PDB file of C-alpha atoms and ligand atoms in Angstrom:
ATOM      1  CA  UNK A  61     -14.585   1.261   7.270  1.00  0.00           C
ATOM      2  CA  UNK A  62     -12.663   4.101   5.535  1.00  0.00           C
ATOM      3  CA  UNK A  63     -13.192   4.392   1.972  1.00  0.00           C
ATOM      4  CA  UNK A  64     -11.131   1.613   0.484  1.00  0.00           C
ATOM      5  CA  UNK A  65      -8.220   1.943  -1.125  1.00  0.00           C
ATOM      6  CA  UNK A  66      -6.930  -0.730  -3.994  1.00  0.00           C
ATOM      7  CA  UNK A  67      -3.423  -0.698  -4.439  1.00  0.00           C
ATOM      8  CA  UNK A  68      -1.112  -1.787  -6.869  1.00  0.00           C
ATOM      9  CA  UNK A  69       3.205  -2.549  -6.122  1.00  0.00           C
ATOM     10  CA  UNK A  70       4.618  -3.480  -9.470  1.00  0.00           C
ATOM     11  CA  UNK A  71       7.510  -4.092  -8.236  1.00  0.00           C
ATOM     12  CA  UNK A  72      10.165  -4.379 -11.067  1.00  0.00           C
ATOM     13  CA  UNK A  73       8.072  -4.836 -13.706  1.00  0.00           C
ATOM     14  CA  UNK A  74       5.913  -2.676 -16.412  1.00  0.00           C
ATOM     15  CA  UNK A  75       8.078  -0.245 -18.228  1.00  0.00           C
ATOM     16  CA  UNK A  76       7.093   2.765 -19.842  1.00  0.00           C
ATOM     17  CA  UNK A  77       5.468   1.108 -23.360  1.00  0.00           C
ATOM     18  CA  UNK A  78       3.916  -1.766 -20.912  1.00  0.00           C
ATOM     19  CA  UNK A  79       2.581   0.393 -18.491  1.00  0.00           C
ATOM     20  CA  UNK A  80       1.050   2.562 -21.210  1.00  0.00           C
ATOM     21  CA  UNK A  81      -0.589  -0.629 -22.711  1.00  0.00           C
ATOM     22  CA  UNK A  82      -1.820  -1.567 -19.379  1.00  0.00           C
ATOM     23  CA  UNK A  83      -3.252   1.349 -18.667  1.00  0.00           C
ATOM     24  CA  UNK A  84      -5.240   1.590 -21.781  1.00  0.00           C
ATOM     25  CA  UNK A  85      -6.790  -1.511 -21.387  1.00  0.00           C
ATOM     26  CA  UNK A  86      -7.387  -0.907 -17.646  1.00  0.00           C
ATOM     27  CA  UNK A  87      -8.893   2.729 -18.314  1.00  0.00           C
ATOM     28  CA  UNK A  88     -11.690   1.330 -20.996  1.00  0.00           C
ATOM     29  CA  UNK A  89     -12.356  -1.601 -18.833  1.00  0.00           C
ATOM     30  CA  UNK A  90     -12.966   0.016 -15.157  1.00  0.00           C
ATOM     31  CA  UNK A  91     -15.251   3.235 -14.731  1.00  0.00           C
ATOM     32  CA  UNK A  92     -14.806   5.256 -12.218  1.00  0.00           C
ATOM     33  CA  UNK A  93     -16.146   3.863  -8.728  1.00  0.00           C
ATOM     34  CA  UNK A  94     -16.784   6.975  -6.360  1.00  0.00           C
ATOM     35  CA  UNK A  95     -16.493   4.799  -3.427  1.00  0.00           C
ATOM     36  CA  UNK A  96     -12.691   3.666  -3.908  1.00  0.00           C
ATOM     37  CA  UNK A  97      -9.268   5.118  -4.473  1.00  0.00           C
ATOM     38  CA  UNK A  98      -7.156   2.951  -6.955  1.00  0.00           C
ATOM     39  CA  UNK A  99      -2.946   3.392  -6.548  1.00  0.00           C
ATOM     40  CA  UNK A 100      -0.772   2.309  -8.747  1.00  0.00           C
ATOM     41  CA  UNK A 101       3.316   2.010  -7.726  1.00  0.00           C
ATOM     42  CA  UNK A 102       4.840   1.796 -10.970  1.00  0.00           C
ATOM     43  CA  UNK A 103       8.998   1.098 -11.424  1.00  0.00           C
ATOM     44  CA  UNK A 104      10.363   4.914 -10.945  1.00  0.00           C
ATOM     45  CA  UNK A 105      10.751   4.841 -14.794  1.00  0.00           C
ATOM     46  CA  UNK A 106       7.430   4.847 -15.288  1.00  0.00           C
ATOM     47  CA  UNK A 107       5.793   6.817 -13.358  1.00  0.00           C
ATOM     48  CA  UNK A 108       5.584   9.788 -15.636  1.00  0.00           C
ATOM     49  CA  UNK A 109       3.577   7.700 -17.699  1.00  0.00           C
ATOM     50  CA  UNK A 110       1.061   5.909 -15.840  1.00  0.00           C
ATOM     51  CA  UNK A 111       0.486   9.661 -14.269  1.00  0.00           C
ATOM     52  CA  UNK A 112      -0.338  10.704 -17.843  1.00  0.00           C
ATOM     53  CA  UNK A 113      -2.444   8.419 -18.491  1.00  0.00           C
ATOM     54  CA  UNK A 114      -4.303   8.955 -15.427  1.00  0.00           C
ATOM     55  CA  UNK A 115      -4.817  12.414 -15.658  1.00  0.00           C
ATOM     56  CA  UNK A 116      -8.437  13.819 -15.130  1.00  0.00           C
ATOM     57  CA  UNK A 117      -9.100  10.623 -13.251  1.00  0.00           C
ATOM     58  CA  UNK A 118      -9.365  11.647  -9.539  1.00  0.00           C
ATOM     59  CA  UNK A 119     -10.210   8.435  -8.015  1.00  0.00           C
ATOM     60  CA  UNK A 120      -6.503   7.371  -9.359  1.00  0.00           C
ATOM     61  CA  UNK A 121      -3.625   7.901  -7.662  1.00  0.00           C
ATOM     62  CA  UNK A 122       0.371   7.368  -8.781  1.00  0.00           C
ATOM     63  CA  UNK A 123       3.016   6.489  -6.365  1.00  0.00           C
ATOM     64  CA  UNK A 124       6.752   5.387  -6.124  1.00  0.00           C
ATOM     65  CA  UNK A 125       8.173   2.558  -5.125  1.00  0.00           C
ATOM     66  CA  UNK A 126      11.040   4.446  -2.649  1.00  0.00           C
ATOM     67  CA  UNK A 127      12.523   7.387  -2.432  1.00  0.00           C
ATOM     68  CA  UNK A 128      15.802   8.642  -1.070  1.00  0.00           C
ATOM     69  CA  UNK A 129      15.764  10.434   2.185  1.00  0.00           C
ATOM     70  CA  UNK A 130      17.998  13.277   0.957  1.00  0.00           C
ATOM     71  CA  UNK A 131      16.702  15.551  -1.347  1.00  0.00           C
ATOM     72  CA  UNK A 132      18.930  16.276  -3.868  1.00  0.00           C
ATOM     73  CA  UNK A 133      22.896  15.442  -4.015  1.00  0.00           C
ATOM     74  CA  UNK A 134      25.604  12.855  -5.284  1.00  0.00           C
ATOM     75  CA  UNK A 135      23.299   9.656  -4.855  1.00  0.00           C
ATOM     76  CA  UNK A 136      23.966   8.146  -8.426  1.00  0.00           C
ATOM     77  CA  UNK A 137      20.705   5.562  -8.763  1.00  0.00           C
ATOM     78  CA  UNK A 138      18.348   6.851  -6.603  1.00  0.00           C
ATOM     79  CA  UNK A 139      15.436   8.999  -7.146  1.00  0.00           C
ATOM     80  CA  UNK A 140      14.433  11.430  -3.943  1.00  0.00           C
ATOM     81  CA  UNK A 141      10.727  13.070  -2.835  1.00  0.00           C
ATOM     82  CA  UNK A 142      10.671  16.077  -4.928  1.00  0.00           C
ATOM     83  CA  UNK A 143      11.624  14.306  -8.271  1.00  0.00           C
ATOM     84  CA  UNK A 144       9.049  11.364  -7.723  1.00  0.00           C
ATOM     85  CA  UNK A 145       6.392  14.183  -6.821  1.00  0.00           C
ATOM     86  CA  UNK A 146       7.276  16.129 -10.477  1.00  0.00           C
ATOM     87  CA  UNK A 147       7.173  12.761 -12.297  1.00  0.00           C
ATOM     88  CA  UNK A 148       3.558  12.427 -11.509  1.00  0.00           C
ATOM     89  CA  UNK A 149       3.726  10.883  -8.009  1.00  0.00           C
ATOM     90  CA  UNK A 150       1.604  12.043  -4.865  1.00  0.00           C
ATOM     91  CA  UNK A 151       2.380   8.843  -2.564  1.00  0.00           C
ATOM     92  CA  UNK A 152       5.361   6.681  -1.827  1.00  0.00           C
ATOM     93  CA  UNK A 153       5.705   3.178  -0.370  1.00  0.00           C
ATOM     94  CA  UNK A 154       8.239   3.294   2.466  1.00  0.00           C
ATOM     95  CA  UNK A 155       9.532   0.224   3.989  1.00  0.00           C
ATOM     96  CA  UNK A 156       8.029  -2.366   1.813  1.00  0.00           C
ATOM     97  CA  UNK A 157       9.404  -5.992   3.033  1.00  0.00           C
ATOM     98  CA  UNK A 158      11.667  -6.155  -0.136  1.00  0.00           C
ATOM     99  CA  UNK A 159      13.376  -2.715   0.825  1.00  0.00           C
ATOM    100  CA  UNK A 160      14.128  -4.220   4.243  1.00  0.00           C
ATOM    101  CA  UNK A 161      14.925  -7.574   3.815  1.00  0.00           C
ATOM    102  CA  UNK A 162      16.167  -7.545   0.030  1.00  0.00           C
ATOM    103  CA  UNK A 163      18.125  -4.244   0.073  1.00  0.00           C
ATOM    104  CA  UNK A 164      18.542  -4.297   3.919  1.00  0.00           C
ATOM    105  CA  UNK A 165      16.934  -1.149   5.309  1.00  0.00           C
ATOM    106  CA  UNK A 166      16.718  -0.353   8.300  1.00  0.00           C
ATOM    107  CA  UNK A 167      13.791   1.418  10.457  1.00  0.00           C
ATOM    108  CA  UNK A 168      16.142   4.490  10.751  1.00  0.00           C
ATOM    109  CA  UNK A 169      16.386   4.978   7.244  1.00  0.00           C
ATOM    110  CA  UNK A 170      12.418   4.231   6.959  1.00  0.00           C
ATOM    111  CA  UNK A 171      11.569   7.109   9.175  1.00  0.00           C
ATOM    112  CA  UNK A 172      13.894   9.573   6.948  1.00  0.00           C
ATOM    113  CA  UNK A 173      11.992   8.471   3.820  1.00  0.00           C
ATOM    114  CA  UNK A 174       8.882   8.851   5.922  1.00  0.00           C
ATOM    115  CA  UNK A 175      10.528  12.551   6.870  1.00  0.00           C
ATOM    116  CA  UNK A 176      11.585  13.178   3.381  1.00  0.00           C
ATOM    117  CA  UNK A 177       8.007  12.314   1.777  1.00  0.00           C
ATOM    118  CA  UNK A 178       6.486  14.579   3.998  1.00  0.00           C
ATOM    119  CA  UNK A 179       8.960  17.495   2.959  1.00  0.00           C
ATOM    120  CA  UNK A 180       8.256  16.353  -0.948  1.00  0.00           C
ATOM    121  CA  UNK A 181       4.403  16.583  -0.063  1.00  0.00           C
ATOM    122  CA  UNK A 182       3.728  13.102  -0.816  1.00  0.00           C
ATOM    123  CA  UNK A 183       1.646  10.489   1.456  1.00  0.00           C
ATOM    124  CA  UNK A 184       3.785   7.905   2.922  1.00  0.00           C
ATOM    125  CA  UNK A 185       1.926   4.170   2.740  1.00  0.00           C
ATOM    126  CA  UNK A 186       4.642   2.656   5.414  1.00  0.00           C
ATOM    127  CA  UNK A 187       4.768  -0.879   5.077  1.00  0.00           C
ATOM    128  CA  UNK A 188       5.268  -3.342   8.528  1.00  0.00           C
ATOM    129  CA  UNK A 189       4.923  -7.091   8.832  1.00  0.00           C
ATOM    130  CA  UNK A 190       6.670  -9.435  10.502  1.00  0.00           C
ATOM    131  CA  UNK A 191       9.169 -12.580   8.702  1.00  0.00           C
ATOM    132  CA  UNK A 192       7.706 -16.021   9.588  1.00  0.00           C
ATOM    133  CA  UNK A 193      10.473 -16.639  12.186  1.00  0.00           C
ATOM    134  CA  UNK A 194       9.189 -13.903  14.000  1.00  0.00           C
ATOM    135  CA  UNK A 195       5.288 -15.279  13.856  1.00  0.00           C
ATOM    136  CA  UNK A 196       6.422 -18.665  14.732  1.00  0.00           C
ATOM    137  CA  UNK A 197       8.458 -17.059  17.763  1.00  0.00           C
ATOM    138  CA  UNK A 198       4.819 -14.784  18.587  1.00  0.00           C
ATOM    139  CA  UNK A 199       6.415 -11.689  18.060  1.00  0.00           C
ATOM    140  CA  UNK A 200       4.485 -10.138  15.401  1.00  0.00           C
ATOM    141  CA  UNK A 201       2.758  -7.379  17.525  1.00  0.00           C
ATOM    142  CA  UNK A 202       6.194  -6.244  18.845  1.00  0.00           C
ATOM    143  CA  UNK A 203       7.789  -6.341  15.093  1.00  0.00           C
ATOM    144  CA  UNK A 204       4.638  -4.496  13.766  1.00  0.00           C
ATOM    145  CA  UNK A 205       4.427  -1.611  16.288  1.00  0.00           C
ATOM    146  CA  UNK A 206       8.613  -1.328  16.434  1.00  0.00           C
ATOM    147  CA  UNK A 207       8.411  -0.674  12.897  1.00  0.00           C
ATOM    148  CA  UNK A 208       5.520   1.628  13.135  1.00  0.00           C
ATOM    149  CA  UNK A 209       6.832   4.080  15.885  1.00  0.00           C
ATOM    150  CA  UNK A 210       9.827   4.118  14.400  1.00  0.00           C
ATOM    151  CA  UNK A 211       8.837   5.313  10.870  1.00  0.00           C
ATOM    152  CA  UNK A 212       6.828   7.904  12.219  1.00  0.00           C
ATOM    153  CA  UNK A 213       9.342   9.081  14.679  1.00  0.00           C
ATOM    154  CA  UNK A 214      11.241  11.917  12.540  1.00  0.00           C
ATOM    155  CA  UNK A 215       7.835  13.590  11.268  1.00  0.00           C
ATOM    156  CA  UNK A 216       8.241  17.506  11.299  1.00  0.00           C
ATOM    157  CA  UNK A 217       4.103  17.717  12.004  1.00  0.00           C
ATOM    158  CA  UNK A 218       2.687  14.822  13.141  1.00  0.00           C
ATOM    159  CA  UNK A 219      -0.390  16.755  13.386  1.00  0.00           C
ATOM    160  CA  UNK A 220      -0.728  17.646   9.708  1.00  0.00           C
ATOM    161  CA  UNK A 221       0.277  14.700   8.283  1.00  0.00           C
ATOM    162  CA  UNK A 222      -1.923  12.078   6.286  1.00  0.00           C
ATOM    163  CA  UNK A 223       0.195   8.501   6.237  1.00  0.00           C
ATOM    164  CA  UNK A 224      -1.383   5.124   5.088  1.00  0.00           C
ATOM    165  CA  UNK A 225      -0.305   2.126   6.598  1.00  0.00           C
ATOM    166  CA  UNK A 226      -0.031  -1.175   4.888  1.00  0.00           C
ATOM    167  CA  UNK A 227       0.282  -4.480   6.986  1.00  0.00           C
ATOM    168  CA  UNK A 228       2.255  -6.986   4.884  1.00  0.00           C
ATOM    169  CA  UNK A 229       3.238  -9.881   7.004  1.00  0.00           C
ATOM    170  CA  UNK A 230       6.537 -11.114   5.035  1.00  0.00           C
ATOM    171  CA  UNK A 231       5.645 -15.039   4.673  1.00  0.00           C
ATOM    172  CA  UNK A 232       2.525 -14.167   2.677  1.00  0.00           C
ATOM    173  CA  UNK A 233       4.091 -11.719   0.163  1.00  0.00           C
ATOM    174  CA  UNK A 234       3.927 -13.155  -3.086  1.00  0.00           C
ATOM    175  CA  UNK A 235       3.559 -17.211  -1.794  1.00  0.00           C
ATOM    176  CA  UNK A 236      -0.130 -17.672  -2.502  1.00  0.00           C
ATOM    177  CA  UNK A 237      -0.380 -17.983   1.549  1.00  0.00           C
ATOM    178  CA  UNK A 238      -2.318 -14.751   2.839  1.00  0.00           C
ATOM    179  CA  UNK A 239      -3.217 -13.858   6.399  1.00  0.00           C
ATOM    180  CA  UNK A 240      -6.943 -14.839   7.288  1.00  0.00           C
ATOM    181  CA  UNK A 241      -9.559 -11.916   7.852  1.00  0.00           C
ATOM    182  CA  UNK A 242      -9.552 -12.823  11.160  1.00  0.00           C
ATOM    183  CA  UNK A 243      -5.469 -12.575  11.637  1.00  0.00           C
ATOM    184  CA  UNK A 244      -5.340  -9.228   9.637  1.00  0.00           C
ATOM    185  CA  UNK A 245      -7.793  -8.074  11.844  1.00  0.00           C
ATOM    186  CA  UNK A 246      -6.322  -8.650  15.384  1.00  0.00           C
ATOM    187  CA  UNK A 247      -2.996  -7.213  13.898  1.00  0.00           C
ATOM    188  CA  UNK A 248      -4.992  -3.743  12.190  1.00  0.00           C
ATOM    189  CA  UNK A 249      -6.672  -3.168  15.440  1.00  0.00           C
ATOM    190  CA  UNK A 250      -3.313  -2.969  17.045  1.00  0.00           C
ATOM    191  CA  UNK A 251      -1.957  -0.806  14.385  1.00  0.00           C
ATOM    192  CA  UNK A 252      -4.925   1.416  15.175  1.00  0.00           C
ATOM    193  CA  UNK A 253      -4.584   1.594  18.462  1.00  0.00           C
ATOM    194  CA  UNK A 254      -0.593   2.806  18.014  1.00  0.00           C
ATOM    195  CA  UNK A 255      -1.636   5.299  15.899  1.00  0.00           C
ATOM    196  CA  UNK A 256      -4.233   6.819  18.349  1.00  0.00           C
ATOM    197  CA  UNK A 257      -1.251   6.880  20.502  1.00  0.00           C
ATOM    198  CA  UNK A 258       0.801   8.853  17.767  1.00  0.00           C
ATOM    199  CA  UNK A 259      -1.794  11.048  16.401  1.00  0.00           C
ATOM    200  CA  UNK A 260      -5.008  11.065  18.550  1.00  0.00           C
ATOM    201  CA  UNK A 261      -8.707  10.612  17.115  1.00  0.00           C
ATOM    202  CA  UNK A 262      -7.358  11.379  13.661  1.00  0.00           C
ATOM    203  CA  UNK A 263      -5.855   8.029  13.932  1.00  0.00           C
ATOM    204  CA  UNK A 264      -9.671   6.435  12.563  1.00  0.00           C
ATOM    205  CA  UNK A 265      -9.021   8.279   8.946  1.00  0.00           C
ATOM    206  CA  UNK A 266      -5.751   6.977   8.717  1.00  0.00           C
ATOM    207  CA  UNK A 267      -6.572   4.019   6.125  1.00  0.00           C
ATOM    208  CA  UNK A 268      -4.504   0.617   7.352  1.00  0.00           C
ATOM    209  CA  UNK A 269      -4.185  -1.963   4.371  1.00  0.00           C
ATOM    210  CA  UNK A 270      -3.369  -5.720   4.202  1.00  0.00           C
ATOM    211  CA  UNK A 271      -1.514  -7.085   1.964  1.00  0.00           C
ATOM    212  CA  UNK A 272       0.215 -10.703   0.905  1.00  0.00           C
ATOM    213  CA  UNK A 273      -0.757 -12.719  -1.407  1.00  0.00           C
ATOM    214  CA  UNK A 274      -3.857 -10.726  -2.075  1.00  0.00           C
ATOM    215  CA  UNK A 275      -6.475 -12.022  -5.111  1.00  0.00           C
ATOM    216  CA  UNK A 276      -9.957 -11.472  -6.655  1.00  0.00           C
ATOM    217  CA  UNK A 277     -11.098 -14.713  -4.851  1.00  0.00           C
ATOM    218  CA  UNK A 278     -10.001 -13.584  -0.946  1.00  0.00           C
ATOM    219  CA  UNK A 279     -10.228  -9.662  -1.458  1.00  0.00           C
ATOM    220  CA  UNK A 280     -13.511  -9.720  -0.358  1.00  0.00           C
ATOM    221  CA  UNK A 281     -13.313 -11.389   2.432  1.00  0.00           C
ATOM    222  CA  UNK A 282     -10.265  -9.376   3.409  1.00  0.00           C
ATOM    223  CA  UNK A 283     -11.746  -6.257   2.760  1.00  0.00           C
ATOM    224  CA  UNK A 284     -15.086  -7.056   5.164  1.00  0.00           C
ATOM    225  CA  UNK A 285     -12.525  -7.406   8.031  1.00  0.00           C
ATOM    226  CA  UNK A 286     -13.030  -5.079  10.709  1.00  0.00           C
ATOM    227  CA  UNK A 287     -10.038  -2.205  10.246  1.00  0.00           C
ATOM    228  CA  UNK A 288      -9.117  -3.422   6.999  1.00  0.00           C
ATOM    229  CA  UNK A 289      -9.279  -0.279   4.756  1.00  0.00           C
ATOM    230  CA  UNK A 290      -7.879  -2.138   1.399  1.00  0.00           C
ATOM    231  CA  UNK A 291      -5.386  -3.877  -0.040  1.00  0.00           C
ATOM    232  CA  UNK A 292      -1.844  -3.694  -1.300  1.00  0.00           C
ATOM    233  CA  UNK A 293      -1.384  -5.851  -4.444  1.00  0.00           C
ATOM    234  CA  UNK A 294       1.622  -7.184  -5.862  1.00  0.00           C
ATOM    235  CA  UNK A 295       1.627 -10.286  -8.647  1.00  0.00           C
ATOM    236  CA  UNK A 296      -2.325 -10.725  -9.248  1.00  0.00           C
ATOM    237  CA  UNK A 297      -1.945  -6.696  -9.981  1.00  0.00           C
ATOM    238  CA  UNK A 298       0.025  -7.190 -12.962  1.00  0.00           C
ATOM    239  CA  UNK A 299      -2.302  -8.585 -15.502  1.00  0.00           C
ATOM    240  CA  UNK A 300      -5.471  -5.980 -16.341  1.00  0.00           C
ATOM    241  CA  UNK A 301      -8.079  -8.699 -16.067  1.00  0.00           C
ATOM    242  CA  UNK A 302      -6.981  -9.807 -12.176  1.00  0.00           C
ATOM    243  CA  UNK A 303      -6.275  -6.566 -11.039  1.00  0.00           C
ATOM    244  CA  UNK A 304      -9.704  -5.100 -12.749  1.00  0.00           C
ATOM    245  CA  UNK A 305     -11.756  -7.991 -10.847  1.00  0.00           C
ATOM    246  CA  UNK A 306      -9.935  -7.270  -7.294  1.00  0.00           C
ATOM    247  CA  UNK A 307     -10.018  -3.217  -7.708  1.00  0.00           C
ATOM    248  CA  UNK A 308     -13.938  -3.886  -8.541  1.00  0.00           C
ATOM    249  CA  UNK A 309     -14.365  -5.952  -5.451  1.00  0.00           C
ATOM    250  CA  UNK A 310     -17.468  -5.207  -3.394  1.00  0.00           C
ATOM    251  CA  UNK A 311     -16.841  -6.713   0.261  1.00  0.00           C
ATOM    252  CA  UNK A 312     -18.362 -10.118   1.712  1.00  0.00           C
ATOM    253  CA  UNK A 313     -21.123  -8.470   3.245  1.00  0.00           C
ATOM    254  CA  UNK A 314     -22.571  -6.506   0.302  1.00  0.00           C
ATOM    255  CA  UNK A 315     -22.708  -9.525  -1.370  1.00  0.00           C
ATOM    256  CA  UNK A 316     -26.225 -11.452  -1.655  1.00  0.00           C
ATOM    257  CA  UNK A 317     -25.924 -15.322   0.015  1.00  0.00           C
ATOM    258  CA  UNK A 318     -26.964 -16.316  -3.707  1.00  0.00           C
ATOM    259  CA  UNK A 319     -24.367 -14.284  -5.447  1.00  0.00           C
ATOM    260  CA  UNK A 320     -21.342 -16.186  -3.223  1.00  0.00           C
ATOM    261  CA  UNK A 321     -22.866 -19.260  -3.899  1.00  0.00           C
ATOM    262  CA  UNK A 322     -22.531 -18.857  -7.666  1.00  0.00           C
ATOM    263  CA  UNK A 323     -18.716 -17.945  -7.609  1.00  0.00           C
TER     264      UNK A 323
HETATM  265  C1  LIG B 175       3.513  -6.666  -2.401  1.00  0.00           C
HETATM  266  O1  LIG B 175       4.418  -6.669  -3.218  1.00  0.00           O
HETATM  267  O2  LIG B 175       3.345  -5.673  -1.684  1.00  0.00           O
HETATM  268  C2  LIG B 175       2.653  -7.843  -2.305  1.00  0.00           C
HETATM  269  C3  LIG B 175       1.750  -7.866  -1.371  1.00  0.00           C
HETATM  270  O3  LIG B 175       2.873  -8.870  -3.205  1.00  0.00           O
HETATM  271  P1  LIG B 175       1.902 -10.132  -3.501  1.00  0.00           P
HETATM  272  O4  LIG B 175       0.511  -9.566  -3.652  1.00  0.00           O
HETATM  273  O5  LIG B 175       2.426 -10.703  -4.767  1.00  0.00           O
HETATM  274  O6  LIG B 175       1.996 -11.038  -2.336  1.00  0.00           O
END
């Protein structure tokens, strides 16, 4: 397993004063784990924040939401790559299910944010998942790997670059239902496999999260799953104490019979 990375999507929520609150609780509660990278995707309007209250910590990283795929221009609302990277950010979520489904993006517009993060200099996490009518129907491998190649597919220097990958199958964001171990698994493996395609042996160090309904009592089962390199967080990230037990998680399999038994 790559060393794990706990993410957190706020989604709309935390503003600047919140996020500074949170932070201070979160920064006297949870040292510093050299094993583990924590993320945290504030709203765009707080980003600046959460990156200064983060600063000096290295295992801490600060990332947007979305970006714009132009760089600069006439595009009243939106924030593009190079602002997000001065406000403090050094990774972006691209395609997360609410961008596509909610706002109605498209895979073509995913693989210019993928193009313009990698001009900006910050680390695409691309989200993929399929929408339950698509499991039902079996066609979560093809939905996964469509969205995949085609968010890579405008990269200036494939070699070079240094994505993450989150797998967030739609039905189990934020409905208490997550994908089992077992399920996240099969579909990581077949992630991994495209990206050997795309990038060759490098393909092992690209990190490939779950995430969907993701909490302090499944995280470590998730995160002993072959090919599961973390975990993309949305609601149980949001309140310090949750998110502190989930970014402290130690997977299944470091954990003594007798401990499990207790919780
Ligand atoms: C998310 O927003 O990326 C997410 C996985 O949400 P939740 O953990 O609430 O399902």
């Amino acid at each position: 397993m790559n060393h794990p990375i706990f993410a957190a999507n706020w989604k709309m929520n935390h503003g600047p004063s919140e996020a500074r609150a949170f932070l201070k609780t979160f920064l006297t509660q949870y040292q510093r784990h050299y094993d583990r990278t924590i993320i945290f995707f504030p709203p765009a309007a707080s980003i600046a924040m959460v990156a200064s209250e983060v600063e000096g910590r290295s295992d801490i990283l600060v990332g947007a939401q979305n970006i714009y795929w132009q760089d600069t221009g006439a595009f009243t609302g939106e924030i593009s790559g190079p602002i997000a990277r001065d406000a403090g950010a050094t990774v972006v979520l691209v395609g997360h299910s609410e961008r596509r489904h909610v706002f109605g993006e498209t895979d073509d517009e995913c693989a210019d944010k993928c193009a313009a993060a990698e001009r900006a200099g910050l680390r695409p996490m691309l989200c993929v998942g399929e929408k339950l009518d698509e499991r039902d129907a079996r066609k979560t491998e093809e939905v996964v790997l469509r969205q995949l190649r085609a968010g890579f597919s405008k990269l200036e220097q494939i070699d070079a670059f240094n994505p993450i990958v989150a797998y967030e199958p739609v039905w189990a964001i934020g409905t208490g239902r997550n994908a089992t171990p077992d399920d996240a698994s099969t579909i990581h493996g077949v992630i991994r496999d495209e990206l050997k395609a795309i990038v060759g042996d490098r393909a092992r160090a690209i990190p490939v999260l779950y995430g969907g309904s993701v909490n302090s009592g499944n995280a470590p089962a998730l995160l002993s799953a072959p090919d599961v390199d973390g975990v993309l967080v949305g609601g149980a990230s949001l309140n310090t104490g949750s998110w502190i037990s989930i970014a402290r998680t130690r997977p299944t399999a470091e954990i003594a019979p007798e401990e499990l038994g207790r919780e």
